[in-house]
Coordinates of C-alpha atoms and ligand atoms in Angstrom, one line a residue:
M1 CA 112.6 113.4 103.3
N2 CA 110.4 116.3 102.5
D3 CA 107.7 116.7 105.2
K4 CA 105.0 117.3 102.7
Q5 CA 105.8 114.3 100.6
E6 CA 102.9 111.8 100.5
F7 CA 104.5 108.7 101.8
T8 CA 103.9 105.2 100.9
W9 CA 105.8 102.2 102.2
D10 CA 107.6 102.1 98.9
V11 CA 109.0 105.5 99.5
I12 CA 109.9 104.7 103.1
L13 CA 111.7 101.5 102.2
D14 CA 113.7 103.3 99.5
E15 CA 114.6 106.0 101.9
V16 CA 116.0 103.4 104.4
K17 CA 117.9 101.7 101.5
K18 CA 119.4 105.1 100.6
V19 CA 120.3 106.2 104.1
Y20 CA 121.9 102.9 105.0
E21 CA 123.4 102.4 101.5
L22 CA 121.7 99.1 101.1
K23 CA 122.3 97.9 97.5
S24 CA 119.3 95.6 97.2
D25 CA 116.0 94.6 98.7
N26 CA 117.8 91.5 100.0
A27 CA 120.0 93.7 102.1
L28 CA 117.1 95.7 103.2
A29 CA 115.2 92.6 104.2
E30 CA 118.2 91.5 106.3
K31 CA 118.4 94.8 108.0
L32 CA 114.7 94.6 109.0
G33 CA 114.9 90.9 110.0
K34 CA 112.4 90.1 107.3
T35 CA 112.4 88.1 104.1
R36 CA 112.9 89.5 100.6
S37 CA 109.5 88.2 99.7
F38 CA 108.0 90.2 102.6
I39 CA 109.6 93.4 101.2
S40 CA 108.3 92.6 97.7
A41 CA 104.8 91.9 99.0
V42 CA 104.7 95.2 100.9
R43 CA 105.9 97.2 97.9
V44 CA 103.0 95.9 95.8
G45 CA 100.5 96.2 98.6
R46 CA 100.0 92.5 99.1
K47 CA 101.3 92.5 102.7
T48 CA 100.5 94.9 105.5
I49 CA 103.1 96.5 107.7
S50 CA 102.7 96.1 111.5
I51 CA 102.9 99.0 113.8
E52 CA 106.2 97.6 115.1
I53 CA 107.8 97.4 111.7
A54 CA 106.5 100.9 110.9
E55 CA 108.0 102.2 114.1
Q56 CA 111.2 100.4 113.3
L57 CA 111.4 102.0 109.8
F58 CA 110.7 105.5 111.1
H59 CA 113.3 104.9 113.9
L60 CA 115.9 103.9 111.3
L61 CA 115.3 107.2 109.6
G62 CA 115.6 109.1 112.8
M63 CA 112.0 110.2 112.6
N64 CA 109.3 110.1 115.3
I65 CA 106.4 108.3 113.8
D66 CA 104.0 110.5 115.8
D67 CA 105.3 113.5 113.9
Y68 CA 104.1 112.1 110.6
V69 CA 101.2 109.9 111.3
H70 CA 98.9 109.4 114.3
P71 CA 97.8 105.9 113.9
L72 CA 94.9 106.2 116.2
F73 CA 93.4 109.2 114.6
L74 CA 94.4 109.0 111.0
P75 CA 94.7 105.7 109.3
L76 CA 98.2 105.1 108.0
K77 CA 98.3 105.6 104.3
N78 CA 98.8 102.4 102.3
I79 CA 98.2 100.2 105.4
K80 CA 95.2 98.0 105.2
Y81 CA 94.0 97.3 108.6
T82 CA 95.8 94.4 110.2
E83 CA 94.5 92.7 113.3
Q84 CA 96.4 95.3 115.3
G85 CA 94.9 98.0 113.1
I86 CA 91.5 96.8 114.0
E87 CA 92.5 97.1 117.7
L88 CA 93.8 100.6 117.0
Q89 CA 90.6 101.6 115.3
K90 CA 88.7 100.4 118.4
I91 CA 91.0 102.4 120.7
R92 CA 90.5 105.4 118.4
E93 CA 86.7 105.2 118.8
S94 CA 86.8 104.7 122.5
L95 CA 89.3 107.6 122.9
I96 CA 87.0 109.9 120.9
K97 CA 84.1 108.9 123.2
R98 CA 86.2 109.1 126.4
S99 CA 87.6 112.6 125.5
A100 CA 84.2 113.9 124.2
G101 CA 86.2 115.7 121.6
C102 CA 88.2 117.7 124.1
C103 CA 92.0 117.6 124.8
E104 CA 92.5 115.5 127.9
L105 CA 95.1 117.9 129.2
C106 CA 94.0 121.5 128.6
E107 CA 90.3 120.4 128.1
D108 CA 89.8 122.6 125.1
P109 CA 87.8 121.3 122.2
A110 CA 89.8 119.7 119.3
P111 CA 91.2 122.4 117.0
F112 CA 89.3 121.1 114.0
I113 CA 86.9 118.4 112.8
L114 CA 88.0 115.8 110.3
S115 CA 86.1 115.2 107.2
D116 CA 84.5 112.1 108.8
G117 CA 83.0 114.3 111.4
S118 CA 85.4 113.1 114.2
P119 CA 87.4 115.6 116.3
F120 CA 91.1 115.9 115.4
L121 CA 93.1 115.0 118.5
E122 CA 96.4 113.3 118.7
S123 CA 97.0 110.1 120.6
T124 CA 99.9 109.8 122.8
F125 CA 101.2 106.7 124.5
I126 CA 101.6 107.2 128.2
E127 CA 104.3 104.8 129.5
Q128 CA 102.9 104.7 133.0
G129 CA 99.5 103.7 131.8
A130 CA 97.6 100.9 133.5
S131 CA 98.0 98.0 131.1
N132 CA 101.0 95.9 130.0
N133 CA 99.4 95.4 126.7
K134 CA 100.4 98.6 124.8
Y135 CA 97.3 98.7 122.6
E136 CA 94.6 99.5 125.2
Q137 CA 92.9 102.8 125.7
C138 CA 94.1 103.1 129.3
N139 CA 97.6 103.6 127.9
F140 CA 96.7 106.5 125.6
A141 CA 95.7 110.1 126.0
A142 CA 93.9 112.2 123.4
L143 CA 95.6 115.5 123.2
C144 CA 95.4 118.7 121.1
P145 CA 98.6 119.2 119.1
N146 CA 99.9 122.0 121.5
C147 CA 99.6 119.8 124.6
H148 CA 101.0 116.9 122.7
R149 CA 104.1 118.8 121.9
Q150 CA 104.3 120.3 125.4
L151 CA 104.2 116.8 126.9
D152 CA 106.9 115.6 124.6
I153 CA 109.2 118.5 125.3
L154 CA 108.6 119.2 129.0
N155 CA 107.3 115.8 130.2
K156 CA 105.9 117.5 133.3
E157 CA 105.1 115.2 136.2
E158 CA 101.9 117.1 137.0
D159 CA 100.7 116.7 133.3
I160 CA 101.3 112.9 133.4
K161 CA 99.5 112.7 136.8
K162 CA 96.5 114.6 135.4
L163 CA 96.4 112.3 132.4
L164 CA 96.8 109.1 134.4
A165 CA 93.8 110.1 136.5
K166 CA 91.7 110.5 133.3
I167 CA 92.8 107.5 131.3
K168 CA 92.9 104.7 133.9
Ligands
ZN201 ZN1 95.4 120.6 125.0

């Protein structure tokens, strides 16, 4: 898939169909453990996709969802907020407050400001975070894109330690 292509769930669903040579939406529904009517409803925008299904779709395509969308900082296109979305929106707001617009690793200000006036920082899920419930702010750090990439690639213990002290 072209990086710059503006994605909709329609595009993503068709891409999964193509990659896995699924002949119909029925076969696609089976692959996702969903019903055919769920797929149809998503295609026409009547149903929302949960973060779990979104992650499943990206995983099936061998793509890391974080490389395309940062659900905490940019609303997923074509997703109307679900209950979980509302939780995510709350986390986003609290991360922006907690980080005061600065990367929680290098402590530099966000590289730019979004059109809504909020700082652009990327959220990253920290596995060792304090809560078993994934969607809580104590499990996420707000990072600049450089630090986010550094953490993904090097996964340094000292970086994790520093973040854990800030996010708890
Ligand atoms: Zn940074």
